[in-house]
């Protein structure tokens, strides 16, 4: 184990800036970018006005901002001059964003650390640092009686300091170095390493590679009358060194008791996450933008006497039945010209006027007013009248409605029989499908086989199976596709019924 001299100082802190992203470009570059934004937007606006495209100056500014921020153009000029200018703007934006991203990445990933002395002799080049050692210790004597010029200068500086840099123990020297970022405590590296590897892990150790005492090692001193066993001690120490037991003991007392990351006291890794302070300026701009937006909104409300921040919601056009949970489409219609919604039924058949016959646009309380109108007596009477007219057969499309109802009842009966067969087989854990799916085949499986057997006593099912005996390509609800879909739906229903409670 070497007894090199070294010193510990408080780990230098990384320089933190809220507005690190603004340091990517020089101040003059930011000014030039702002002028370029305004100038280019004005030119695009003038060209669009001459070419009669009807663009506003604010649209042109937003277009330039969108292009520079790589969000894509808002305005796509139809004239040649506008297209040429936008092409050069896109190329310019690509280069600016590339430069900005590369430099910002380098600023965030490269740590800017405060420089510190690289050796004990280098302390002479850092007048802001004070340094000291343990009084009357071996290191103190090495500086006091050394003939090495650098050590003599260091001792004179320590001895003549207004505030004594010496301490009475290693623990006090380590404590002073942890509390004072401009103090360096000098000692032998084994003593320093035992404290550097302990929490709070805020010390860096610099080992000196020069000087008269550096590079030495520890030894054993014996009295002269024991000189006969000196050779035995030497051989035993060499044996311990060659077998690695000395390294094992060193790791036991230093490395195994390390409470700090492995990089402590060594080269600092740049693989650190970006801290909150580094991005605080970016969030600050976002909050300022939201504050400015709210300020403009309040001003617009005062000027226009009404808020334009609320719009018609699609949820107003449908509702959920409180008992069945079925989604029901409401009889509203929206007019883009007036910006209002109307109740079609009340507008058509109502005898008195209300908000939904004259136009409703109070979106802030939209759901409350819609619910109130839906439960009003007039709306209920009108909806009952419409439902009665639908069932009375006096509709223009009465024949189509009857045909639709017959068809619907037909397929309901088919599904009723299919679901019953599937339930029968699934309850008994019997296979459904066979080798084929052909009607009147003995290899078509239990599912089609039971349906064929039931058709002997069920005229409706017999007629249906004969209609669909031609095979796939005709709607029948008898084949594996609808069968698997029905099994899935039934399984979900059972899960909701028994396991979700």
mmCIF file of N, CA, C and O in Angstrom, residues 330-424:
data_model
loop_
_atom_site.group_PDB
_atom_site.id
_atom_site.type_symbol
_atom_site.label_atom_id
_atom_site.label_comp_id
_atom_site.label_asym_id
_atom_site.label_seq_id
_atom_site.Cartn_x
_atom_site.Cartn_y
_atom_site.Cartn_z
ATOM 1 N N UNK A 330 -80.449 12.465 -29.773
ATOM 2 C CA UNK A 330 -81.461 13.493 -29.542
ATOM 3 C C UNK A 330 -81.862 14.157 -30.857
ATOM 4 O O UNK A 330 -81.117 14.140 -31.843
ATOM 5 N N UNK A 331 -83.027 14.787 -30.841
ATOM 6 C CA UNK A 331 -83.569 15.406 -32.060
ATOM 7 C C UNK A 331 -83.086 16.846 -32.191
ATOM 8 O O UNK A 331 -83.882 17.768 -32.373
ATOM 9 N N UNK A 332 -81.763 17.060 -32.033
ATOM 10 C CA UNK A 332 -81.217 18.404 -32.202
ATOM 11 C C UNK A 332 -80.679 18.575 -33.616
ATOM 12 O O UNK A 332 -80.261 17.603 -34.262
ATOM 13 N N UNK A 333 -80.674 19.775 -34.069
ATOM 14 C CA UNK A 333 -80.001 20.114 -35.321
ATOM 15 C C UNK A 333 -79.223 21.420 -35.095
ATOM 16 O O UNK A 333 -79.682 22.308 -34.364
ATOM 17 N N UNK A 334 -78.055 21.514 -35.700
ATOM 18 C CA UNK A 334 -77.160 22.662 -35.498
ATOM 19 C C UNK A 334 -77.137 23.519 -36.758
ATOM 20 O O UNK A 334 -77.053 23.003 -37.879
ATOM 21 N N UNK A 335 -77.199 24.837 -36.558
ATOM 22 C CA UNK A 335 -77.162 25.780 -37.679
ATOM 23 C C UNK A 335 -75.824 26.523 -37.661
ATOM 24 O O UNK A 335 -75.573 27.305 -36.729
ATOM 25 N N UNK A 336 -74.971 26.309 -38.648
ATOM 26 C CA UNK A 336 -73.701 27.048 -38.693
ATOM 27 C C UNK A 336 -73.903 28.546 -38.883
ATOM 28 O O UNK A 336 -73.059 29.342 -38.456
ATOM 29 N N UNK A 337 -74.993 28.952 -39.521
ATOM 30 C CA UNK A 337 -75.210 30.373 -39.775
ATOM 31 C C UNK A 337 -75.488 31.145 -38.484
ATOM 32 O O UNK A 337 -74.968 32.243 -38.272
ATOM 33 N N UNK A 338 -76.316 30.582 -37.626
ATOM 34 C CA UNK A 338 -76.653 31.254 -36.367
ATOM 35 C C UNK A 338 -75.783 30.808 -35.205
ATOM 36 O O UNK A 338 -75.793 31.432 -34.147
ATOM 37 N N UNK A 339 -75.056 29.685 -35.367
ATOM 38 C CA UNK A 339 -74.237 29.170 -34.281
ATOM 39 C C UNK A 339 -75.064 28.652 -33.130
ATOM 40 O O UNK A 339 -74.634 28.708 -31.976
ATOM 41 N N UNK A 340 -76.255 28.121 -33.408
ATOM 42 C CA UNK A 340 -77.174 27.673 -32.372
ATOM 43 C C UNK A 340 -77.697 26.282 -32.723
ATOM 44 O O UNK A 340 -77.619 25.832 -33.872
ATOM 45 N N UNK A 341 -78.244 25.598 -31.703
ATOM 46 C CA UNK A 341 -78.887 24.316 -31.931
ATOM 47 C C UNK A 341 -80.390 24.473 -31.714
ATOM 48 O O UNK A 341 -80.841 25.353 -30.968
ATOM 49 N N UNK A 342 -81.134 23.606 -32.386
ATOM 50 C CA UNK A 342 -82.598 23.659 -32.329
ATOM 51 C C UNK A 342 -83.121 22.255 -32.052
ATOM 52 O O UNK A 342 -82.530 21.251 -32.484
ATOM 53 N N UNK A 343 -84.239 22.184 -31.328
ATOM 54 C CA UNK A 343 -84.947 20.917 -31.154
ATOM 55 C C UNK A 343 -85.859 20.732 -32.358
ATOM 56 O O UNK A 343 -86.832 21.484 -32.533
ATOM 57 N N UNK A 344 -85.533 19.758 -33.203
ATOM 58 C CA UNK A 344 -86.255 19.583 -34.455
ATOM 59 C C UNK A 344 -87.730 19.279 -34.204
ATOM 60 O O UNK A 344 -88.620 19.809 -34.883
ATOM 61 N N UNK A 345 -88.017 18.436 -33.213
ATOM 62 C CA UNK A 345 -89.408 18.055 -32.943
ATOM 63 C C UNK A 345 -90.220 19.243 -32.456
ATOM 64 O O UNK A 345 -91.344 19.484 -32.928
ATOM 65 N N UNK A 346 -89.653 20.030 -31.513
ATOM 66 C CA UNK A 346 -90.387 21.189 -30.985
ATOM 67 C C UNK A 346 -90.494 22.290 -32.023
ATOM 68 O O UNK A 346 -91.487 23.026 -32.072
ATOM 69 N N UNK A 347 -89.464 22.433 -32.862
ATOM 70 C CA UNK A 347 -89.502 23.439 -33.915
ATOM 71 C C UNK A 347 -90.584 23.116 -34.936
ATOM 72 O O UNK A 347 -91.243 24.008 -35.483
ATOM 73 N N UNK A 348 -90.797 21.809 -35.176
ATOM 74 C CA UNK A 348 -91.744 21.390 -36.201
ATOM 75 C C UNK A 348 -93.172 21.331 -35.686
ATOM 76 O O UNK A 348 -94.116 21.774 -36.358
ATOM 77 N N UNK A 349 -93.366 20.833 -34.456
ATOM 78 C CA UNK A 349 -94.715 20.567 -33.962
ATOM 79 C C UNK A 349 -95.084 21.389 -32.732
ATOM 80 O O UNK A 349 -96.231 21.303 -32.258
ATOM 81 N N UNK A 350 -94.131 22.147 -32.175
ATOM 82 C CA UNK A 350 -94.425 22.899 -30.964
ATOM 83 C C UNK A 350 -95.347 24.090 -31.215
ATOM 84 O O UNK A 350 -95.296 24.738 -32.261
ATOM 85 N N UNK A 351 -96.218 24.364 -30.250
ATOM 86 C CA UNK A 351 -97.158 25.476 -30.355
ATOM 87 C C UNK A 351 -96.644 26.738 -29.673
ATOM 88 O O UNK A 351 -97.136 27.827 -29.950
ATOM 89 N N UNK A 352 -95.685 26.582 -28.753
ATOM 90 C CA UNK A 352 -95.114 27.742 -28.063
ATOM 91 C C UNK A 352 -93.608 27.759 -28.301
ATOM 92 O O UNK A 352 -92.984 26.723 -28.575
ATOM 93 N N UNK A 353 -93.030 28.945 -28.217
ATOM 94 C CA UNK A 353 -91.595 29.100 -28.475
ATOM 95 C C UNK A 353 -90.809 28.991 -27.171
ATOM 96 O O UNK A 353 -91.310 29.310 -26.091
ATOM 97 N N UNK A 354 -89.578 28.532 -27.297
ATOM 98 C CA UNK A 354 -88.653 28.466 -26.167
ATOM 99 C C UNK A 354 -87.229 28.607 -26.705
ATOM 100 O O UNK A 354 -87.021 28.901 -27.882
ATOM 101 N N UNK A 355 -86.257 28.377 -25.837
ATOM 102 C CA UNK A 355 -84.851 28.558 -26.240
ATOM 103 C C UNK A 355 -84.463 27.623 -27.368
ATOM 104 O O UNK A 355 -83.632 27.965 -28.223
ATOM 105 N N UNK A 356 -85.078 26.431 -27.417
ATOM 106 C CA UNK A 356 -84.667 25.440 -28.404
ATOM 107 C C UNK A 356 -85.481 25.514 -29.685
ATOM 108 O O UNK A 356 -85.223 24.763 -30.613
ATOM 109 N N UNK A 357 -86.445 26.380 -29.738
ATOM 110 C CA UNK A 357 -87.139 26.640 -31.002
ATOM 111 C C UNK A 357 -86.635 27.921 -31.653
ATOM 112 O O UNK A 357 -86.705 28.072 -32.875
ATOM 113 N N UNK A 358 -86.110 28.838 -30.836
ATOM 114 C CA UNK A 358 -85.567 30.086 -31.365
ATOM 115 C C UNK A 358 -84.051 30.032 -31.559
ATOM 116 O O UNK A 358 -83.481 30.933 -32.189
ATOM 117 N N UNK A 359 -83.399 29.013 -30.989
ATOM 118 C CA UNK A 359 -81.946 28.874 -31.130
ATOM 119 C C UNK A 359 -81.261 28.976 -29.775
ATOM 120 O O UNK A 359 -81.388 29.999 -29.087
ATOM 121 N N UNK A 360 -80.530 27.920 -29.406
ATOM 122 C CA UNK A 360 -79.849 27.884 -28.114
ATOM 123 C C UNK A 360 -78.341 27.876 -28.339
ATOM 124 O O UNK A 360 -77.824 27.084 -29.141
ATOM 125 N N UNK A 361 -77.605 28.791 -27.651
ATOM 126 C CA UNK A 361 -76.142 28.838 -27.780
ATOM 127 C C UNK A 361 -75.439 29.161 -26.464
ATOM 128 O O UNK A 361 -74.308 29.644 -26.466
ATOM 129 N N UNK A 362 -76.113 28.930 -25.360
ATOM 130 C CA UNK A 362 -75.484 29.134 -24.047
ATOM 131 C C UNK A 362 -74.714 27.870 -23.683
ATOM 132 O O UNK A 362 -75.153 27.034 -22.900
ATOM 133 N N UNK A 363 -73.494 27.729 -24.263
ATOM 134 C CA UNK A 363 -72.743 26.475 -24.119
ATOM 135 C C UNK A 363 -72.231 26.251 -22.695
ATOM 136 O O UNK A 363 -71.957 25.114 -22.315
ATOM 137 N N UNK A 364 -72.090 27.309 -21.924
ATOM 138 C CA UNK A 364 -71.575 27.159 -20.558
ATOM 139 C C UNK A 364 -72.521 26.315 -19.710
ATOM 140 O O UNK A 364 -72.085 25.498 -18.892
ATOM 141 N N UNK A 365 -73.836 26.502 -19.905
ATOM 142 C CA UNK A 365 -74.832 25.739 -19.159
ATOM 143 C C UNK A 365 -75.615 24.829 -20.105
ATOM 144 O O UNK A 365 -76.800 24.575 -19.902
ATOM 145 N N UNK A 366 -74.939 24.349 -21.149
ATOM 146 C CA UNK A 366 -75.629 23.583 -22.179
ATOM 147 C C UNK A 366 -76.278 22.322 -21.662
ATOM 148 O O UNK A 366 -77.462 22.059 -21.923
ATOM 149 N N UNK A 367 -75.556 21.510 -20.904
ATOM 150 C CA UNK A 367 -76.095 20.229 -20.446
ATOM 151 C C UNK A 367 -77.284 20.433 -19.501
ATOM 152 O O UNK A 367 -78.252 19.661 -19.544
ATOM 153 N N UNK A 368 -77.216 21.439 -18.657
ATOM 154 C CA UNK A 368 -78.321 21.684 -17.728
ATOM 155 C C UNK A 368 -79.582 22.088 -18.484
ATOM 156 O O UNK A 368 -80.697 21.596 -18.194
ATOM 157 N N UNK A 369 -79.452 22.990 -19.478
ATOM 158 C CA UNK A 369 -80.616 23.420 -20.243
ATOM 159 C C UNK A 369 -81.170 22.295 -21.111
ATOM 160 O O UNK A 369 -82.391 22.175 -21.290
ATOM 161 N N UNK A 370 -80.287 21.474 -21.666
ATOM 162 C CA UNK A 370 -80.743 20.352 -22.490
ATOM 163 C C UNK A 370 -81.545 19.368 -21.653
ATOM 164 O O UNK A 370 -82.603 18.879 -22.067
ATOM 165 N N UNK A 371 -81.049 19.064 -20.454
ATOM 166 C CA UNK A 371 -81.768 18.152 -19.571
ATOM 167 C C UNK A 371 -83.116 18.733 -19.157
ATOM 168 O O UNK A 371 -84.135 18.019 -19.106
ATOM 169 N N UNK A 372 -83.147 20.041 -18.899
ATOM 170 C CA UNK A 372 -84.400 20.682 -18.519
ATOM 171 C C UNK A 372 -85.408 20.643 -19.664
ATOM 172 O O UNK A 372 -86.600 20.378 -19.458
ATOM 173 N N UNK A 373 -84.937 20.905 -20.885
ATOM 174 C CA UNK A 373 -85.853 20.878 -22.034
ATOM 175 C C UNK A 373 -86.339 19.461 -22.310
ATOM 176 O O UNK A 373 -87.519 19.252 -22.644
ATOM 177 N N UNK A 374 -85.444 18.469 -22.158
ATOM 178 C CA UNK A 374 -85.839 17.079 -22.425
ATOM 179 C C UNK A 374 -86.940 16.621 -21.472
ATOM 180 O O UNK A 374 -87.805 15.824 -21.840
ATOM 181 N N UNK A 375 -86.919 17.128 -20.248
ATOM 182 C CA UNK A 375 -87.922 16.730 -19.249
ATOM 183 C C UNK A 375 -89.132 17.660 -19.211
ATOM 184 O O UNK A 375 -90.025 17.467 -18.375
ATOM 185 N N UNK A 376 -89.156 18.653 -20.095
ATOM 186 C CA UNK A 376 -90.304 19.577 -20.094
ATOM 187 C C UNK A 376 -91.545 18.873 -20.635
ATOM 188 O O UNK A 376 -91.466 17.922 -21.428
ATOM 189 N N UNK A 377 -92.728 19.349 -20.231
ATOM 190 C CA UNK A 377 -93.990 18.713 -20.616
ATOM 191 C C UNK A 377 -94.242 18.834 -22.106
ATOM 192 O O UNK A 377 -94.717 17.889 -22.756
ATOM 193 N N UNK A 378 -93.941 19.984 -22.691
ATOM 194 C CA UNK A 378 -94.174 20.163 -24.129
ATOM 195 C C UNK A 378 -93.333 19.196 -24.939
ATOM 196 O O UNK A 378 -93.835 18.554 -25.875
ATOM 197 N N UNK A 379 -92.050 19.071 -24.600
ATOM 198 C CA UNK A 379 -91.170 18.166 -25.350
ATOM 199 C C UNK A 379 -91.627 16.721 -25.186
ATOM 200 O O UNK A 379 -91.613 15.946 -26.161
ATOM 201 N N UNK A 380 -92.054 16.329 -23.985
ATOM 202 C CA UNK A 380 -92.534 14.973 -23.770
ATOM 203 C C UNK A 380 -93.779 14.681 -24.613
ATOM 204 O O UNK A 380 -93.896 13.620 -25.242
ATOM 205 N N UNK A 381 -94.718 15.626 -24.630
ATOM 206 C CA UNK A 381 -95.955 15.427 -25.407
ATOM 207 C C UNK A 381 -95.650 15.279 -26.894
ATOM 208 O O UNK A 381 -96.241 14.439 -27.588
ATOM 209 N N UNK A 382 -94.737 16.110 -27.379
ATOM 210 C CA UNK A 382 -94.393 16.046 -28.807
ATOM 211 C C UNK A 382 -93.721 14.724 -29.139
ATOM 212 O O UNK A 382 -93.995 14.098 -30.172
ATOM 213 N N UNK A 383 -92.801 14.245 -28.283
ATOM 214 C CA UNK A 383 -92.121 12.985 -28.547
ATOM 215 C C UNK A 383 -93.098 11.811 -28.491
ATOM 216 O O UNK A 383 -92.980 10.850 -29.272
ATOM 217 N N UNK A 384 -94.100 11.869 -27.579
ATOM 218 C CA UNK A 384 -95.130 10.830 -27.530
ATOM 219 C C UNK A 384 -95.964 10.857 -28.807
ATOM 220 O O UNK A 384 -96.327 9.817 -29.371
ATOM 221 N N UNK A 385 -96.263 12.064 -29.287
ATOM 222 C CA UNK A 385 -97.032 12.199 -30.526
ATOM 223 C C UNK A 385 -96.270 11.600 -31.704
ATOM 224 O O UNK A 385 -96.839 10.857 -32.518
ATOM 225 N N UNK A 386 -94.968 11.875 -31.772
ATOM 226 C CA UNK A 386 -94.161 11.333 -32.873
ATOM 227 C C UNK A 386 -94.088 9.817 -32.781
ATOM 228 O O UNK A 386 -94.194 9.105 -33.793
ATOM 229 N N UNK A 387 -93.928 9.284 -31.551
ATOM 230 C CA UNK A 387 -93.863 7.828 -31.376
ATOM 231 C C UNK A 387 -95.179 7.168 -31.755
ATOM 232 O O UNK A 387 -95.203 6.095 -32.367
ATOM 233 N N UNK A 388 -96.306 7.835 -31.440
ATOM 234 C CA UNK A 388 -97.622 7.291 -31.795
ATOM 235 C C UNK A 388 -97.817 7.265 -33.302
ATOM 236 O O UNK A 388 -98.341 6.295 -33.872
ATOM 237 N N UNK A 389 -97.397 8.333 -33.956
ATOM 238 C CA UNK A 389 -97.515 8.384 -35.416
ATOM 239 C C UNK A 389 -96.661 7.316 -36.077
ATOM 240 O O UNK A 389 -97.043 6.757 -37.110
ATOM 241 N N UNK A 390 -95.512 7.014 -35.479
ATOM 242 C CA UNK A 390 -94.668 5.973 -36.060
ATOM 243 C C UNK A 390 -95.324 4.605 -35.978
ATOM 244 O O UNK A 390 -95.204 3.793 -36.902
ATOM 245 N N UNK A 391 -96.036 4.354 -34.878
ATOM 246 C CA UNK A 391 -96.649 3.038 -34.688
ATOM 247 C C UNK A 391 -98.010 2.910 -35.365
ATOM 248 O O UNK A 391 -98.520 1.811 -35.534
ATOM 249 N N UNK A 392 -98.617 4.002 -35.741
ATOM 250 C CA UNK A 392 -99.979 3.945 -36.305
ATOM 251 C C UNK A 392 -100.016 3.546 -37.757
ATOM 252 O O UNK A 392 -101.088 3.301 -38.303
ATOM 253 N N UNK A 393 -98.892 3.458 -38.406
ATOM 254 C CA UNK A 393 -98.852 3.069 -39.811
ATOM 255 C C UNK A 393 -99.206 4.175 -40.753
ATOM 256 O O UNK A 393 -99.455 3.920 -41.940
ATOM 257 N N UNK A 394 -99.318 5.411 -40.286
ATOM 258 C CA UNK A 394 -99.687 6.532 -41.135
ATOM 259 C C UNK A 394 -98.466 7.248 -41.706
ATOM 260 O O UNK A 394 -98.579 8.354 -42.207
ATOM 261 N N UNK A 395 -97.337 6.582 -41.604
ATOM 262 C CA UNK A 395 -96.122 7.201 -42.140
ATOM 263 C C UNK A 395 -96.044 7.019 -43.643
ATOM 264 O O UNK A 395 -96.650 6.093 -44.220
ATOM 265 N N UNK A 396 -95.279 7.892 -44.301
ATOM 266 C CA UNK A 396 -95.084 7.768 -45.747
ATOM 267 C C UNK A 396 -94.355 6.481 -46.084
ATOM 268 O O UNK A 396 -94.659 5.810 -47.066
ATOM 269 N N UNK A 397 -93.387 6.121 -45.226
ATOM 270 C CA UNK A 397 -92.622 4.905 -45.456
ATOM 271 C C UNK A 397 -93.182 3.749 -44.643
ATOM 272 O O UNK A 397 -92.434 2.872 -44.173
ATOM 273 N N UNK A 398 -94.507 3.701 -44.476
ATOM 274 C CA UNK A 398 -95.127 2.669 -43.661
ATOM 275 C C UNK A 398 -94.853 1.263 -44.181
ATOM 276 O O UNK A 398 -94.606 0.336 -43.402
ATOM 277 N N UNK A 399 -94.914 1.085 -45.524
ATOM 278 C CA UNK A 399 -94.663 -0.244 -46.103
ATOM 279 C C UNK A 399 -93.241 -0.708 -45.822
ATOM 280 O O UNK A 399 -92.994 -1.867 -45.475
ATOM 281 N N UNK A 400 -92.285 0.212 -45.949
ATOM 282 C CA UNK A 400 -90.883 -0.138 -45.671
ATOM 283 C C UNK A 400 -90.685 -0.481 -44.202
ATOM 284 O O UNK A 400 -89.945 -1.398 -43.861
ATOM 285 N N UNK A 401 -91.388 0.254 -43.340
ATOM 286 C CA UNK A 401 -91.266 -0.017 -41.905
ATOM 287 C C UNK A 401 -91.806 -1.402 -41.583
ATOM 288 O O UNK A 401 -91.215 -2.161 -40.810
ATOM 289 N N UNK A 402 -92.958 -1.759 -42.187
ATOM 290 C CA UNK A 402 -93.525 -3.077 -41.947
ATOM 291 C C UNK A 402 -92.600 -4.177 -42.454
ATOM 292 O O UNK A 402 -92.399 -5.206 -41.808
ATOM 293 N N UNK A 403 -92.043 -3.945 -43.642
ATOM 294 C CA UNK A 403 -91.117 -4.928 -44.187
ATOM 295 C C UNK A 403 -89.887 -5.078 -43.284
ATOM 296 O O UNK A 403 -89.409 -6.197 -43.043
ATOM 297 N N UNK A 404 -89.417 -3.970 -42.780
ATOM 298 C CA UNK A 404 -88.259 -4.001 -41.877
ATOM 299 C C UNK A 404 -88.602 -4.750 -40.587
ATOM 300 O O UNK A 404 -87.803 -5.548 -40.085
ATOM 301 N N UNK A 405 -89.806 -4.540 -40.070
ATOM 302 C CA UNK A 405 -90.205 -5.200 -38.823
ATOM 303 C C UNK A 405 -90.334 -6.710 -39.022
ATOM 304 O O UNK A 405 -89.936 -7.492 -38.154
ATOM 305 N N UNK A 406 -90.871 -7.123 -40.175
ATOM 306 C CA UNK A 406 -90.976 -8.553 -40.466
ATOM 307 C C UNK A 406 -89.593 -9.189 -40.546
ATOM 308 O O UNK A 406 -89.342 -10.267 -40.000
ATOM 309 N N UNK A 407 -88.695 -8.492 -41.213
ATOM 310 C CA UNK A 407 -87.331 -9.009 -41.347
ATOM 311 C C UNK A 407 -86.640 -9.076 -39.983
ATOM 312 O O UNK A 407 -85.932 -10.038 -39.679
ATOM 313 N N UNK A 408 -86.867 -8.092 -39.176
ATOM 314 C CA UNK A 408 -86.244 -8.063 -37.861
ATOM 315 C C UNK A 408 -86.742 -9.204 -36.985
ATOM 316 O O UNK A 408 -85.956 -9.860 -36.298
ATOM 317 N N UNK A 409 -88.043 -9.453 -37.007
ATOM 318 C CA UNK A 409 -88.602 -10.540 -36.221
ATOM 319 C C UNK A 409 -88.107 -11.903 -36.719
ATOM 320 O O UNK A 409 -87.890 -12.834 -35.929
ATOM 321 N N UNK A 410 -87.933 -12.018 -38.032
ATOM 322 C CA UNK A 410 -87.434 -13.275 -38.607
ATOM 323 C C UNK A 410 -86.055 -13.617 -38.049
ATOM 324 O O UNK A 410 -85.801 -14.725 -37.573
ATOM 325 N N UNK A 411 -85.162 -12.657 -38.085
ATOM 326 C CA UNK A 411 -83.789 -12.925 -37.633
ATOM 327 C C UNK A 411 -83.719 -13.029 -36.116
ATOM 328 O O UNK A 411 -82.828 -13.707 -35.574
ATOM 329 N N UNK A 412 -84.625 -12.410 -35.385
ATOM 330 C CA UNK A 412 -84.678 -12.597 -33.943
ATOM 331 C C UNK A 412 -85.011 -14.060 -33.604
ATOM 332 O O UNK A 412 -84.432 -14.639 -32.676
ATOM 333 N N UNK A 413 -85.939 -14.661 -34.364
ATOM 334 C CA UNK A 413 -86.278 -16.065 -34.129
ATOM 335 C C UNK A 413 -85.102 -16.983 -34.469
ATOM 336 O O UNK A 413 -84.842 -17.970 -33.771
ATOM 337 N N UNK A 414 -84.394 -16.649 -35.537
ATOM 338 C CA UNK A 414 -83.214 -17.450 -35.895
ATOM 339 C C UNK A 414 -82.175 -17.388 -34.768
ATOM 340 O O UNK A 414 -81.630 -18.411 -34.331
ATOM 341 N N UNK A 415 -81.875 -16.187 -34.300
ATOM 342 C CA UNK A 415 -80.884 -16.023 -33.243
ATOM 343 C C UNK A 415 -81.329 -16.694 -31.952
ATOM 344 O O UNK A 415 -80.507 -17.227 -31.198
ATOM 345 N N UNK A 416 -82.622 -16.674 -31.664
ATOM 346 C CA UNK A 416 -83.130 -17.323 -30.457
ATOM 347 C C UNK A 416 -82.812 -18.820 -30.484
ATOM 348 O O UNK A 416 -82.364 -19.397 -29.483
ATOM 349 N N UNK A 417 -82.990 -19.471 -31.598
ATOM 350 C CA UNK A 417 -82.702 -20.899 -31.716
ATOM 351 C C UNK A 417 -81.197 -21.166 -31.707
ATOM 352 O O UNK A 417 -80.729 -22.132 -31.086
ATOM 353 N N UNK A 418 -80.431 -20.309 -32.388
ATOM 354 C CA UNK A 418 -78.975 -20.496 -32.441
ATOM 355 C C UNK A 418 -78.369 -20.350 -31.050
ATOM 356 O O UNK A 418 -77.536 -21.156 -30.624
ATOM 357 N N UNK A 419 -78.777 -19.322 -30.318
ATOM 358 C CA UNK A 419 -78.241 -19.101 -28.972
ATOM 359 C C UNK A 419 -78.611 -20.248 -28.047
ATOM 360 O O UNK A 419 -77.813 -20.672 -27.201
ATOM 361 N N UNK A 420 -79.797 -20.792 -28.180
ATOM 362 C CA UNK A 420 -80.217 -21.909 -27.335
ATOM 363 C C UNK A 420 -79.343 -23.131 -27.577
ATOM 364 O O UNK A 420 -78.936 -23.830 -26.636
ATOM 365 N N UNK A 421 -79.037 -23.425 -28.848
ATOM 366 C CA UNK A 421 -78.182 -24.578 -29.164
ATOM 367 C C UNK A 421 -76.772 -24.360 -28.627
ATOM 368 O O UNK A 421 -76.156 -25.278 -28.052
ATOM 369 N N UNK A 422 -76.239 -23.173 -28.813
ATOM 370 C CA UNK A 422 -74.893 -22.885 -28.310
ATOM 371 C C UNK A 422 -74.843 -23.015 -26.797
ATOM 372 O O UNK A 422 -73.909 -23.600 -26.229
ATOM 373 N N UNK A 423 -75.830 -22.504 -26.130
ATOM 374 C CA UNK A 423 -75.881 -22.603 -24.670
ATOM 375 C C UNK A 423 -75.962 -24.063 -24.228
ATOM 376 O O UNK A 423 -75.308 -24.467 -23.263
ATOM 377 N N UNK A 424 -76.762 -24.874 -24.926
ATOM 378 C CA UNK A 424 -76.904 -26.290 -24.593
ATOM 379 C C UNK A 424 -75.560 -27.008 -24.690
ATOM 380 O O UNK A 424 -75.178 -27.787 -23.804
#
